[in-house]
Every structure is written in C-alpha cells, then in structure tokens.
XYZ file of C-alpha atoms in Angstrom:
688
model
C 36.418 -60.792 -40.581
C 39.051 -57.396 -41.186
C 43.033 -58.389 -39.828
C 44.057 -55.999 -37.068
C 46.065 -53.671 -39.245
C 42.590 -53.490 -41.181
C 40.219 -52.709 -38.210
C 42.541 -50.855 -35.488
C 42.445 -47.662 -37.964
C 38.734 -47.874 -38.306
C 38.026 -48.203 -34.712
C 41.233 -46.127 -33.103
C 42.504 -43.909 -35.963
C 46.181 -43.402 -35.600
C 45.816 -44.187 -31.985
C 48.525 -46.540 -30.793
C 50.860 -47.668 -28.060
C 53.021 -44.668 -29.362
C 50.883 -42.087 -28.443
C 51.418 -42.810 -24.385
C 54.160 -40.223 -23.389
C 56.882 -42.380 -22.421
C 59.142 -40.326 -24.299
C 60.567 -38.373 -21.402
C 59.784 -38.986 -17.554
C 59.088 -35.448 -17.284
C 56.146 -36.343 -19.338
C 55.419 -39.678 -18.002
C 55.256 -37.983 -14.274
C 52.800 -35.412 -15.204
C 50.582 -37.700 -17.192
C 50.297 -40.139 -14.348
C 49.813 -36.712 -11.894
C 46.747 -35.679 -14.218
C 45.491 -39.232 -14.789
C 45.321 -40.117 -11.170
C 44.116 -36.391 -10.074
C 41.140 -37.149 -12.292
C 40.311 -40.683 -10.435
C 41.049 -39.136 -7.219
C 38.537 -36.612 -8.103
C 35.938 -38.917 -9.398
C 36.492 -41.356 -6.710
C 35.994 -38.808 -4.386
C 32.643 -37.773 -5.895
C 31.481 -41.281 -5.598
C 32.151 -41.899 -2.176
C 30.714 -38.648 -1.151
C 27.337 -39.419 -3.128
C 27.818 -35.832 -4.557
C 27.096 -36.623 -8.336
C 23.561 -35.766 -8.299
C 24.499 -32.677 -6.057
C 27.397 -31.598 -8.457
C 25.162 -32.270 -11.389
C 21.913 -29.884 -10.277
C 23.598 -27.212 -8.462
C 26.134 -26.510 -10.709
C 26.845 -28.188 -14.156
C 23.662 -28.039 -15.537
C 23.206 -24.343 -13.452
C 22.369 -21.343 -15.734
C 22.962 -18.952 -13.127
C 25.614 -16.447 -14.072
C 26.996 -16.669 -10.425
C 27.880 -20.254 -10.427
C 29.173 -19.964 -14.236
C 31.538 -17.108 -13.093
C 32.634 -19.808 -10.013
C 32.948 -22.762 -12.852
C 35.091 -20.204 -15.438
C 37.552 -19.195 -12.545
C 37.834 -22.934 -11.315
C 38.972 -23.950 -14.955
C 41.348 -21.133 -14.620
C 42.794 -22.138 -11.242
C 43.354 -25.837 -12.424
C 45.211 -24.405 -15.767
C 46.991 -21.542 -13.809
C 48.690 -24.683 -12.138
C 49.753 -26.297 -15.246
C 50.970 -23.444 -16.778
C 52.719 -22.209 -13.610
C 54.399 -25.547 -13.330
C 55.999 -25.538 -17.101
C 57.172 -22.026 -17.038
C 58.758 -23.053 -13.887
C 60.169 -26.743 -15.699
C 61.457 -24.037 -18.554
C 63.351 -21.476 -16.508
C 64.955 -24.256 -14.320
C 66.130 -25.784 -17.972
C 67.896 -22.417 -18.478
C 69.611 -22.132 -15.131
C 71.334 -25.249 -15.670
C 71.902 -24.799 -19.603
C 75.226 -23.203 -20.031
C 77.126 -25.524 -22.262
C 74.723 -28.797 -20.901
C 71.751 -30.117 -22.518
C 70.200 -30.295 -19.284
C 67.132 -32.389 -18.288
C 64.779 -31.248 -21.376
C 65.123 -32.405 -24.315
C 64.867 -29.765 -27.325
C 61.364 -31.059 -28.260
C 60.006 -31.267 -25.620
C 61.208 -27.810 -24.365
C 59.217 -26.692 -27.575
C 56.246 -28.532 -26.432
C 56.503 -26.751 -23.216
C 56.764 -23.560 -24.273
C 53.540 -24.266 -26.994
C 51.416 -25.453 -23.828
C 52.507 -22.975 -21.843
C 51.651 -19.816 -23.861
C 48.465 -21.545 -25.311
C 46.940 -22.126 -21.990
C 47.733 -18.837 -20.010
C 46.270 -16.973 -22.723
C 43.698 -19.192 -23.930
C 42.793 -20.971 -21.118
C 44.145 -19.592 -17.931
C 43.634 -15.653 -18.753
C 40.694 -15.856 -20.858
C 38.562 -17.931 -18.711
C 39.441 -16.157 -15.638
C 38.006 -12.657 -16.738
C 35.166 -14.103 -18.354
C 34.148 -16.046 -14.824
C 35.113 -12.671 -13.198
C 32.830 -10.747 -15.113
C 30.025 -13.488 -15.595
C 30.171 -13.029 -11.611
C 30.341 -9.834 -10.857
C 28.655 -7.512 -14.016
C 25.167 -8.304 -13.673
C 25.051 -7.692 -10.118
C 27.079 -3.950 -10.206
C 24.201 -3.911 -13.039
C 21.423 -4.535 -10.576
C 20.323 -7.096 -13.009
C 19.111 -10.729 -11.690
C 20.946 -12.721 -14.384
C 23.106 -12.206 -18.180
C 20.878 -11.399 -21.173
C 21.546 -15.231 -22.551
C 21.810 -17.781 -19.855
C 21.765 -20.763 -21.411
C 24.402 -19.535 -24.233
C 26.336 -18.304 -20.985
C 26.313 -22.030 -20.148
C 27.269 -23.283 -23.941
C 30.366 -20.993 -23.642
C 31.295 -22.498 -20.422
C 31.538 -26.055 -21.461
C 33.111 -24.933 -24.981
C 35.554 -23.553 -22.790
C 35.991 -26.619 -20.616
C 36.058 -28.756 -23.863
C 39.122 -26.839 -25.088
C 40.909 -27.025 -21.819
C 39.879 -30.679 -21.728
C 41.659 -30.770 -25.215
C 45.012 -29.409 -23.373
C 44.801 -31.919 -20.481
C 44.120 -34.763 -22.399
C 47.094 -33.582 -24.606
C 49.524 -34.373 -22.104
C 48.269 -37.812 -21.584
C 48.199 -39.164 -25.158
C 50.118 -37.655 -27.979
C 52.556 -34.504 -27.971
C 51.334 -31.091 -28.382
C 52.286 -29.021 -31.220
C 55.764 -26.967 -30.799
C 54.685 -24.170 -32.746
C 54.231 -21.869 -30.047
C 51.470 -20.271 -28.554
C 50.685 -18.433 -31.985
C 50.989 -21.520 -34.084
C 52.420 -19.932 -36.906
C 52.682 -22.394 -40.036
C 55.063 -23.573 -41.889
C 56.001 -24.813 -37.880
C 51.958 -25.960 -37.633
C 51.759 -27.389 -41.489
C 51.147 -31.045 -42.160
C 54.696 -30.949 -43.992
C 56.423 -29.935 -41.360
C 55.023 -31.355 -38.273
C 52.096 -33.919 -39.502
C 51.678 -35.176 -35.927
C 48.917 -34.610 -34.086
C 50.433 -31.295 -31.617
C 49.218 -28.749 -33.931
C 46.083 -30.816 -34.441
C 45.141 -30.192 -30.808
C 46.111 -26.530 -30.833
C 43.956 -25.867 -33.595
C 40.595 -27.190 -32.173
C 41.329 -26.369 -28.538
C 41.701 -22.753 -29.992
C 38.936 -22.804 -31.908
C 36.642 -24.231 -29.289
C 37.813 -21.169 -27.119
C 37.527 -18.664 -29.731
C 33.866 -19.520 -30.745
C 32.994 -19.461 -26.875
C 34.569 -16.117 -25.868
C 32.618 -14.384 -29.262
C 29.506 -16.126 -27.082
C 30.319 -14.664 -24.145
C 31.243 -11.020 -25.776
C 27.672 -10.871 -27.618
C 25.972 -12.143 -24.399
C 28.017 -9.429 -21.899
C 27.878 -6.605 -24.334
C 23.751 -7.622 -24.393
C 23.382 -7.435 -20.609
C 24.956 -4.240 -20.062
C 22.939 -2.731 -23.025
C 19.322 -4.050 -21.768
C 20.047 -5.170 -18.137
C 20.822 -2.345 -16.186
C 18.668 -1.624 -13.548
C 16.377 1.659 -13.078
C 18.032 5.084 -13.243
C 21.526 3.316 -14.168
C 22.516 5.331 -17.095
C 25.919 4.850 -18.764
C 27.656 7.088 -16.728
C 26.401 5.447 -13.620
C 28.011 2.221 -14.459
C 30.784 1.214 -12.383
C 33.922 1.472 -14.491
C 34.061 -2.203 -14.204
C 31.399 -2.571 -16.608
C 32.333 0.254 -18.796
C 35.916 -2.149 -18.984
C 33.673 -5.421 -19.549
C 31.315 -3.814 -22.345
C 34.699 -2.755 -24.317
C 36.032 -5.924 -23.720
C 32.721 -7.317 -24.998
C 33.147 -5.347 -27.897
C 36.970 -6.515 -28.913
C 35.517 -10.096 -28.063
C 33.042 -9.471 -31.320
C 35.290 -8.082 -33.531
C 38.850 -10.059 -32.983
C 37.884 -13.178 -32.213
C 36.505 -14.280 -35.628
C 39.714 -13.539 -37.311
C 41.378 -16.262 -34.621
C 38.817 -18.669 -35.651
C 38.835 -17.979 -39.488
C 42.830 -18.503 -39.157
C 42.830 -22.043 -37.272
C 39.534 -23.010 -40.099
C 41.982 -22.009 -42.642
C 45.296 -23.858 -40.722
C 42.789 -27.231 -40.580
C 42.118 -27.345 -44.171
C 45.466 -27.170 -45.362
C 46.671 -30.093 -42.973
C 43.366 -32.247 -43.476
C 42.317 -32.058 -47.043
C 45.682 -30.586 -48.807
C 44.229 -26.881 -49.615
C 46.782 -23.885 -49.643
C 45.684 -21.123 -47.859
C 49.324 -20.819 -45.340
C 51.504 -22.740 -47.724
C 54.122 -21.288 -49.766
C 53.104 -23.445 -53.124
C 49.465 -23.207 -54.389
C 48.954 -19.829 -54.229
C 49.338 -19.931 -50.637
C 51.262 -17.000 -48.401
C 52.156 -17.852 -44.705
C 51.777 -14.386 -44.037
C 48.005 -14.454 -44.260
C 48.310 -16.649 -41.249
C 50.374 -13.422 -39.389
C 47.708 -11.086 -40.557
C 45.061 -12.892 -38.964
C 46.568 -13.975 -36.127
C 47.942 -10.368 -35.111
C 44.309 -9.142 -35.919
C 42.976 -10.638 -32.811
C 46.472 -10.953 -31.398
C 46.733 -7.201 -30.509
C 43.234 -6.802 -29.479
C 43.158 -9.590 -27.351
C 46.177 -8.163 -25.264
C 43.846 -5.341 -24.682
C 40.844 -8.167 -23.579
C 42.892 -9.531 -21.507
C 44.100 -6.298 -19.605
C 41.159 -4.343 -19.731
C 38.631 -5.906 -17.296
C 42.072 -6.062 -15.159
C 42.061 -2.123 -15.610
C 38.557 -2.392 -14.091
C 39.055 -4.082 -11.312
C 41.801 -1.928 -10.227
C 39.660 1.074 -10.818
C 36.802 -0.685 -8.394
C 39.511 -1.483 -5.928
C 41.358 1.498 -6.108
C 38.433 3.854 -5.439
C 36.957 1.140 -2.598
C 39.854 1.030 -0.220
C 40.888 4.763 -0.512
C 37.234 5.281 0.551
C 37.196 8.192 -2.430
C 35.048 8.610 -5.468
C 37.219 7.334 -8.301
C 38.872 10.362 -9.724
C 38.694 11.360 -13.469
C 35.560 8.706 -13.952
C 34.930 10.283 -17.301
C 38.666 10.543 -18.622
C 38.769 6.867 -17.564
C 35.810 5.997 -19.772
C 37.343 7.715 -22.704
C 40.567 6.346 -22.000
C 39.189 2.947 -22.391
C 37.206 3.293 -25.273
C 40.705 4.634 -26.922
C 42.345 1.964 -25.986
C 39.219 -0.565 -27.703
C 39.495 1.523 -31.050
C 43.123 1.814 -31.091
C 44.056 -1.759 -30.112
C 42.876 -2.697 -33.776
C 45.401 -0.489 -35.238
C 49.087 -1.933 -33.904
C 49.385 -5.802 -35.305
C 51.653 -4.861 -37.336
C 54.273 -3.949 -34.806
C 54.300 -7.746 -34.203
C 55.918 -8.300 -37.719
C 58.518 -5.106 -37.707
C 60.916 -7.712 -38.722
C 58.831 -9.249 -41.510
C 60.467 -7.419 -44.501
C 57.192 -4.398 -45.053
C 58.465 -1.067 -46.191
C 60.494 1.588 -43.564
C 56.959 4.073 -43.787
C 54.353 1.053 -42.883
C 56.474 0.074 -39.994
C 56.783 3.886 -39.437
C 53.157 4.027 -39.362
C 52.342 1.060 -37.159
C 55.139 2.064 -34.692
C 53.609 5.587 -33.913
C 49.927 4.097 -33.734
C 51.896 1.431 -30.618
C 53.295 4.401 -29.082
C 49.894 6.560 -28.885
C 48.214 3.724 -27.103
C 50.559 4.520 -24.720
C 48.753 7.989 -24.066
C 45.241 6.772 -22.676
C 46.718 3.529 -20.257
C 48.946 6.934 -18.569
C 45.970 8.342 -18.557
C 44.412 5.877 -16.270
C 47.866 5.701 -14.168
C 47.790 9.064 -13.105
C 43.939 9.041 -12.855
C 44.080 5.879 -10.226
C 47.384 7.950 -8.705
C 44.574 10.860 -7.908
C 42.192 8.759 -6.430
C 44.527 7.249 -3.418
C 45.701 11.011 -2.914
C 43.883 12.799 -0.024
C 41.941 9.359 0.275
C 42.138 6.882 3.178
C 44.154 3.920 1.689
C 43.821 0.842 3.624
C 46.190 -2.079 2.434
C 44.096 -4.930 1.911
C 45.259 -7.488 -0.398
C 43.538 -6.522 -2.941
C 44.924 -3.133 -2.861
C 48.355 -4.747 -2.539
C 47.904 -6.202 -5.692
C 46.736 -2.928 -6.959
C 49.573 -0.653 -5.993
C 52.207 -3.641 -7.196
C 50.591 -3.460 -11.015
C 50.806 0.407 -11.221
C 54.640 0.312 -10.416
C 55.457 -2.978 -12.441
C 53.275 -2.251 -15.640
C 54.091 1.209 -15.502
C 57.433 -0.617 -16.511
C 56.579 -2.724 -18.891
C 54.855 -0.068 -20.780
C 57.961 1.866 -21.212
C 59.743 -1.386 -22.389
C 56.451 -1.250 -25.050
C 57.266 2.022 -25.920
C 61.133 0.486 -26.783
C 59.563 -2.284 -28.292
C 57.224 0.526 -30.993
C 60.175 1.789 -32.281
C 61.039 -0.638 -35.531
C 64.901 -0.072 -34.974
C 64.889 -1.397 -31.860
C 62.111 -4.386 -31.958
C 64.441 -5.483 -35.194
C 67.439 -6.014 -32.762
C 65.327 -7.892 -29.798
C 62.442 -8.989 -31.198
C 63.623 -12.300 -31.104
C 65.245 -12.047 -27.851
C 64.331 -13.021 -24.080
C 63.680 -8.818 -23.845
C 60.368 -9.522 -26.008
C 59.404 -12.485 -23.381
C 60.163 -10.053 -20.233
C 57.956 -7.529 -22.138
C 54.950 -9.614 -22.504
C 55.278 -11.035 -18.820
C 55.769 -7.507 -17.629
C 52.194 -6.772 -18.857
C 50.343 -9.706 -18.404
C 51.055 -10.714 -14.811
C 51.065 -7.816 -13.265
C 48.138 -6.281 -15.735
C 46.169 -9.432 -16.277
C 46.939 -11.842 -13.209
C 47.314 -9.936 -10.551
C 43.970 -8.419 -11.418
C 42.350 -11.536 -11.646
C 43.999 -12.028 -8.168
C 42.505 -9.267 -6.509
C 39.041 -9.302 -8.297
C 39.265 -13.198 -6.762
C 40.131 -11.801 -3.446
C 37.685 -8.935 -3.584
C 34.999 -10.902 -4.656
C 35.415 -13.791 -2.755
C 32.881 -13.296 0.176
C 30.030 -12.305 -2.233
C 30.026 -15.937 -3.809
C 30.984 -17.825 -0.516
C 29.769 -15.952 2.138
C 33.292 -15.411 3.961
C 36.406 -13.585 2.998
C 39.688 -15.292 2.668
C 42.512 -15.295 4.698
C 44.484 -12.038 4.787
C 47.755 -13.632 6.019
C 47.936 -16.050 3.657
C 46.783 -13.612 0.729
C 49.860 -11.551 1.753
C 52.265 -14.479 1.720
C 50.833 -15.076 -1.735
C 51.021 -11.545 -2.886
C 54.692 -11.232 -1.879
C 55.876 -14.722 -3.761
C 53.923 -13.200 -6.803
C 55.728 -10.277 -6.677
C 59.308 -11.362 -5.552
C 59.054 -14.250 -8.135
C 57.878 -12.266 -10.918
C 61.102 -9.461 -10.185
C 63.399 -12.468 -10.406
C 61.997 -14.539 -13.464
C 61.702 -11.738 -15.591
C 63.225 -8.872 -15.303
C 66.682 -9.993 -15.559
C 65.433 -11.597 -19.447
C 65.362 -7.458 -20.130
C 69.447 -7.184 -19.871
C 69.546 -10.721 -21.332
C 67.456 -9.762 -24.205
C 70.079 -6.964 -24.740
C 73.106 -9.034 -24.161
C 71.708 -11.267 -26.899
C 69.968 -14.107 -25.697
C 67.655 -15.424 -27.599
C 63.934 -16.554 -26.489
C 62.795 -19.902 -27.106
C 66.361 -21.237 -25.836
C 66.811 -24.938 -24.633
C 70.387 -24.656 -24.151
C 73.460 -21.653 -24.728
C 76.862 -21.327 -24.718
C 77.489 -17.931 -23.840
C 78.800 -17.863 -20.002
C 77.914 -14.189 -19.308
C 74.335 -15.375 -19.841
C 74.574 -18.174 -16.833
C 73.877 -15.330 -13.685
C 71.034 -14.034 -15.336
C 69.443 -17.171 -15.774
C 70.136 -18.510 -12.174
C 68.402 -15.741 -10.892
C 65.512 -16.383 -13.092
C 65.285 -19.686 -11.937
C 65.069 -18.632 -8.558
C 62.417 -16.393 -9.298
C 60.697 -19.611 -10.535
C 60.729 -21.207 -7.261
C 58.886 -18.542 -5.657
C 56.755 -18.172 -8.412
C 55.869 -22.062 -7.488
C 55.310 -20.617 -3.792
C 52.924 -18.262 -4.366
C 50.893 -20.779 -6.258
C 51.079 -22.741 -3.420
C 50.317 -20.132 -1.251
C 47.358 -19.590 -3.191
C 45.864 -22.865 -2.238
C 46.626 -23.083 1.516
C 45.028 -20.032 1.771
C 42.051 -21.273 0.113
C 41.926 -24.332 2.207
C 42.927 -22.187 5.550
C 39.727 -19.432 4.348
C 37.677 -22.862 4.367
C 38.600 -24.379 7.693
C 38.393 -20.871 9.443
C 34.822 -19.881 7.379
C 33.056 -19.285 10.816
C 36.019 -16.874 11.683
C 35.534 -15.094 8.405
C 31.551 -15.373 7.821
C 30.491 -11.548 6.283
C 26.583 -12.196 6.358
C 25.944 -8.840 6.314
C 27.125 -8.666 2.632
C 29.441 -5.433 2.681
C 32.569 -6.554 4.091
C 34.916 -4.093 2.519
C 33.012 -1.350 3.188
C 31.603 -0.971 -0.719
C 30.553 1.043 -3.220
C 28.727 -0.334 -5.964
C 25.328 -2.289 -5.558
C 26.574 -6.160 -5.252
C 27.744 -4.928 -1.335
C 24.021 -4.303 -0.697
C 22.581 -8.140 -0.705
C 23.610 -10.338 1.424
C 27.122 -12.790 1.197
C 26.403 -15.307 -0.321
C 24.372 -13.505 -2.774
C 20.977 -15.169 -3.500
C 20.380 -16.733 -6.677
C 18.180 -13.683 -7.496
C 20.672 -11.696 -6.539
C 17.738 -8.866 -5.970
C 15.157 -9.566 -3.628
C 13.822 -6.114 -5.377
C 15.413 -4.773 -8.525
C 17.500 -1.315 -6.972
C 16.661 2.105 -8.288
C 19.956 3.773 -8.478
C 19.913 7.659 -8.668
C 23.803 8.248 -7.982
C 27.333 6.788 -9.294
C 28.614 4.990 -6.683
C 25.108 3.563 -5.235
C 25.447 1.597 -2.012
C 27.764 4.136 -1.123
C 25.263 6.806 -1.181
C 22.197 5.096 0.051
C 24.690 4.305 3.492
C 25.100 8.208 3.526
C 21.526 8.836 3.338
C 20.404 5.793 5.826
C 18.555 3.889 3.228
C 20.687 0.860 2.115
C 19.103 -1.642 4.309
C 15.133 -0.139 4.170
C 12.717 -1.693 6.484
C 9.869 -1.808 3.895
C 9.766 -3.091 0.536
C 7.074 -4.593 -2.239
C 8.036 -7.875 -3.575
C 7.056 -9.572 -5.836
C 7.591 -13.332 -8.085
C 11.192 -13.643 -9.654
C 11.504 -15.790 -12.829
C 14.753 -17.397 -13.224
C 15.943 -20.078 -16.075
C 15.681 -23.399 -14.985
C 18.606 -26.092 -15.198
C 19.762 -27.109 -18.517
C 21.949 -30.033 -19.339
C 22.382 -28.245 -23.361
C 25.474 -26.697 -22.870
C 27.335 -29.570 -21.222
C 26.589 -32.241 -23.813
C 27.083 -29.285 -26.688
C 30.651 -28.653 -25.080
C 31.664 -31.961 -24.371
C 30.205 -33.375 -27.755
C 32.364 -30.727 -29.946
C 35.290 -31.510 -27.848
C 34.883 -35.098 -28.162
C 34.576 -34.743 -32.203
C 37.998 -32.726 -32.048
C 39.502 -35.730 -30.267
C 38.475 -37.607 -33.042
C 39.027 -35.537 -35.537
C 42.940 -34.812 -33.628
C 43.120 -38.692 -33.875
C 41.668 -39.394 -37.245
C 38.790 -41.518 -35.185
C 35.994 -40.665 -37.702
C 33.238 -42.203 -36.719
C 33.660 -39.816 -33.055
C 34.373 -36.743 -34.836
C 31.115 -37.694 -36.906
C 29.119 -38.624 -33.736
C 30.013 -35.591 -31.769
C 29.435 -33.650 -34.262
C 25.564 -35.067 -34.517
C 25.450 -35.175 -30.276
C 26.018 -31.514 -30.583
C 23.388 -30.682 -32.902
C 20.924 -32.700 -31.656
C 21.517 -30.967 -28.229
C 20.569 -28.041 -29.598
C 17.623 -29.442 -32.134
C 16.033 -30.933 -28.840
C 16.632 -27.835 -26.634
C 14.361 -26.258 -29.508
C 11.532 -28.212 -28.370
C 11.384 -27.179 -24.578
C 8.741 -25.316 -23.991
C 9.049 -25.108 -20.136
C 12.422 -23.553 -19.670
C 11.460 -21.079 -16.704
C 10.497 -21.530 -13.148
C 8.996 -18.874 -10.393
C 10.248 -17.853 -7.079
C 7.433 -17.064 -4.969
C 6.845 -13.220 -3.806
C 6.637 -15.183 -0.368
C 9.232 -16.758 0.058
C 11.648 -14.023 -1.596
C 9.923 -11.798 1.505
C 10.727 -13.953 4.195
C 14.798 -14.911 3.100
C 15.223 -10.978 3.199
C 13.147 -10.001 6.351
C 15.599 -12.496 7.738
C 18.471 -10.691 6.176
C 17.369 -7.334 7.195
C 16.971 -8.142 10.711
C 20.311 -10.040 10.773
C 21.967 -6.815 9.595
C 20.301 -5.064 12.344
C 22.082 -7.398 15.049
C 25.604 -7.356 13.688
C 28.672 -4.923 14.764
C 29.784 -2.295 12.426
C 33.069 -2.518 11.342
C 35.698 0.406 10.586
C 38.667 0.419 8.754
C 40.638 -1.006 11.517
C 38.732 -3.814 12.630
C 37.935 -4.713 8.397
C 40.593 -7.256 7.824
C 40.047 -9.318 11.535
C 37.077 -11.653 12.688
C 35.050 -8.849 13.899
C 34.435 -8.079 10.612
C 30.566 -9.337 9.653
C 30.228 -7.654 6.773
C 28.125 -4.751 8.025
C 30.395 -1.610 7.307
C 30.396 2.393 8.295
C 29.774 4.739 5.531
C 32.625 5.383 3.308
C 34.190 9.096 3.790
C 33.771 10.326 0.305
C-alpha cells in the first residue's frame, strides 16, 4: 500500500494545503466571497427547483440570443472582479508614498496580471461576442447563426477559461507576468508555480473560442443575409462585426501558438522562448503582439458599430458617410496587422524599423478620424435625443479623441522611449478601452436590453451609472498622463517621490467612482426588473428604431422573424414605417426549423477546463479524463442525426397575429415620451 507521500501526488498532483489563499487577508476574503457566492447560487437554484429549467432553457440552448445573453452575463461577472482589482491597485498607490501599503509586492503583481487578463480576455471578448451573437442575426434578417453548435462550444470554452480565472482566486496564486505573459517572467525557471499555467490555459481556451466565433460570424454574414440585403444595405454594426470576425480568424492563432509553445517550454523543457537551447524571448513578443495589436481593434470595432447605430438612431437621421465608414473600418482592420512592433520600440531594433512602424501607427489614426467626423455630421441638423446610449456615445467621442491623440504621441519612437514603462502608457491604454470598448458595450447593453427581455432599463439609474463611469474614468486615469511625464513607472507597488502623491490620491478617488458605477449598474438592473410592467415595450420598437430587429416583438421570439424579411433600403425598418408597411395585416407563414438543444458544448467546454485544471496542478488522470470526455462529446454528437425541430406554421401564425393585434392597440410614443412609462414600444416614424 502506498504511503501518503506516494499516493497523494498520484491523486492530487502538486495540490496541497499551501494552495489555499491564506497568504493575505484580502486574498482570503476574495476567495471566500467567490466560494460563498457559488454556494449561494447553487442553494438558490436548488431551493427554487430551477436546475431543470436552467439546463433546458439556457445552458444547452443553441438559440443565438440566449448564447449572446450568457456571454454578457460572463462578461458582467468578470467585469465586477476586474473593477474591484483595479480599484485595489489604485487605492494601494494612493497610500504608497514611502509606505508599503496593504498589498504585498507579489500580491500587487498578481492583481495587475489578473486585472489585465480578465478585462481583455474574459470581460471585453465575451461582452462584444455576446452583443454580436445577440444583435447580428436580427439585423441581418436571419433566424440564427450559420453554426449554432459551434456557437455553443465557443461559449463554453470561454466559460471554462473564465472559470479557471475564478478558481485561481481560490486555489493557488496567479501569474505575476502581466496580461501579456512575457517570458522570462512566465518561464519555469523564473516562476515554477501554478500562476503562469493558469494564465496559459485560461487564455488558450479563450483564444480557441474566439477563433471559432470569428469563423461563425463571418460565414453568417456571408450566407445568412435576408432577401434584398446586399452588403451595402447592411447596418454598420454588421460591417464592423465582419471586420472583427476576420481579425479574430487571423489574429487569434498567433496567440494560441504562443501560449502552446510557452506551455511546452514549461512542461517538457523545450526552448522556444528561453535564452539557452536556441530559444529567443523576442519570438514570444512577436507572436503575442501579432495578436495583441489586432486585438485592440477586435475590441474597438464592434463598439464603433454600436456607436454608429446609436448615433444614427438617436439623431433621427440616416448615418452620414456610410460608405466612408465602411472603407475606414476595412482600413483599420488591414492596418492593425502592420503596427505590432510599436509595442517594443524600446527593445533594441533599428531606428529605421522603428520609423516604419511609427509611421504605420500614425496612419491608422486617419480612418479613425474619418469615423469621428462622420458621427459628428450625423448629429448635425439632427433631432438628437439624449438617452443613456447616446450619452455614452457622446462621452466616447470626446474621451476617445484624447486617447487617440496620446496614441499619436506614443507612435513617435523617441517619445515612446521616454514614457513606455511609465503610467503614461497605462493612461493611454485605458483611455482607448474604457471610453471605446466599455462605454460602447454598456450602450449596446442598454440599447438592445428591451429586445432581449421585453422591458427597458431604468433611465434614471442608467444616467447615474453613466455619470459615475465618466467621472471615475477621468479621475482615475487622466492624472496618470502627468504622472507618466514626471517619470512614475507603471506596475509600481510603492514609490518615494512626493510629487506623485496628489495625482495618486485623485486616481484613488476615481477608483471609488468606478466602484459606484459598477454598483449603479447592479441597482439599475434590480430596479428595472421590479418595474418591468411599467417599462414593458411589447410593441418591439422602444427607440424609434431604423433596423430590422425593431420590427419584431420584445422580447424577440425564438425564431426571430415569423416571415423572413425582404428589404429594399439601407435602414429597412425605418423605410417600412415611412411607407406604412412595417406591420402588415397579411403574411404567408410556413413551418420553421430550429436546432434542438445540445449538451455537447457544455460537456466539451467544461471537460477541457477540467483537463486544464489537471494540467495546472499535475493531476494527470484528471487531464487525461477531461480530454477523453471532450473528444467523447464530439464523437457522440456525430452519431446524433435528429438535430432539428419544427415549429408549425399555424403556431407561428397565431403568435404573430396576436402580436400584430396588440400593436394596433398600443399608443404611439414620440421623443418626449420615449423614456417614460408611456413608451410601449410603438414609435412614430423617424424624421430622416
């Protein structure tokens, strides 16, 4: 019989009591919160008897709308953790003048690594993927994406990666190598612990999911457009989603290769990224930023599409410069692959090479500027309504322009050499992603929420959240520009220069506003659910919409469109309202085929997550079992022949005619009543 020392590694690998987060009161509290929260959710679902409902209606669903909503839920959960971690870092720096503060250096390094990794890979990517999943087929006049099962697999791979990030908070320590995971900080010699392994496998699962999503979105746009919708009748959001999908397809594989090679270096002793054995750490930097800079535009292009929809919609005006916006979007997508070397201007390459990439970086500002001017001209002479989504769009245009100008400064290699490792870079990066990505996703969440759930979000709390997000961003990050010019290094746990202190205190106050913004979003959702009868918009058109998704009920039926639309204009629903054909009396109905639920995605994604956990802790039997279960799920699915279900035409006719009858009884809302309880989802035709 084996001794404890003999059988423990066989069963639990290197997992031991030391893996529990007792090295810090903050870590212990955070881990306890995660565990208690998980237990509370499980207990609540059990008490309500909702496990079966959750499994049937959500977890195994192949409905693109539900998958999109689940992506957004993941993003919101991860946003909550990342905002708290970012606030802890800002608070640490606010008290860190000649003072070790309350965070140990290693814990601080873990926080900036988890914060960055979560915000990019498990907040931003799921958020934009969820919004695209939800809105894109509706805007195309389609019933679903091209590959519903692949969509589910992508979701659950993302959920598995996010789960690994959450588990790392409870068991073991995370990487201290930052969100980019550079060796040697993440190689086995420098850091033999589990942290880099958590990062590698979480990011790998997320990158595989995003690659699949890119393929799915691109094929959906190519193949699923409704009759009459040629590419130049697509809404701008569809165009930005297409360019984003193409970037995903070509930019994510270098990241997957980089994390795979790094794993081989750590697990079997290869030398891809070590200085001995023929390796080169710059290979990792090149692979990572071949992904990393297109990733910036993967994050921002969907938000550009959202802003295009929001600004046109709430200006009651056709989008100015539609063709130029498309060309600008495609230029940004192409140029994004030509600028990655600006991320290592300071790493020793020649001045000539730096000049080439500096010029390319400055060039990418031109199509972005075209977009800003087009949005401004869309609002010009329009009837602008200052709803919550429009407020985010306006704040974006001001703050993002500031961030873009600082990007032009950083595109100069001489300037970049001075401030690259300072908090100036932190300010610039957040200046692009918070007003650009985060404001855009919150605007999209607010804009399309009624289409998902049948009622609007509370306007007042939405404005409170908006005010806190903007105030918090300005206070937390704009002071970092002068701090960077003064020489404050980034990733600093403690500093000894008194001149930094006023700015770090202001940034700490800004972090409090960001926490308040996050709390306001939660309160807004709770208040909206309680007021859902007053906020209900069953007519389907609460915002005087211009695109196809506003011509169906709120919430959208599972089949999206009772009859697939045929369009003859760019803003198809607006044109139909003007012609009086938006709600026709007579339609010809037919049976609709939709994919049946499948547990394949759940099993595949969570099995690979379990395998990754086994690899992190050297629990080899769990790793092998997880891989076998994932392969088994795909093999088992290949034997399933009955994958579709039919909704009879008569059922569709009854539902559609009942909705049309309801629409005829609803009062019409105008711009004055749009944000009041009088808005029941039947809007007047827009002016232009």
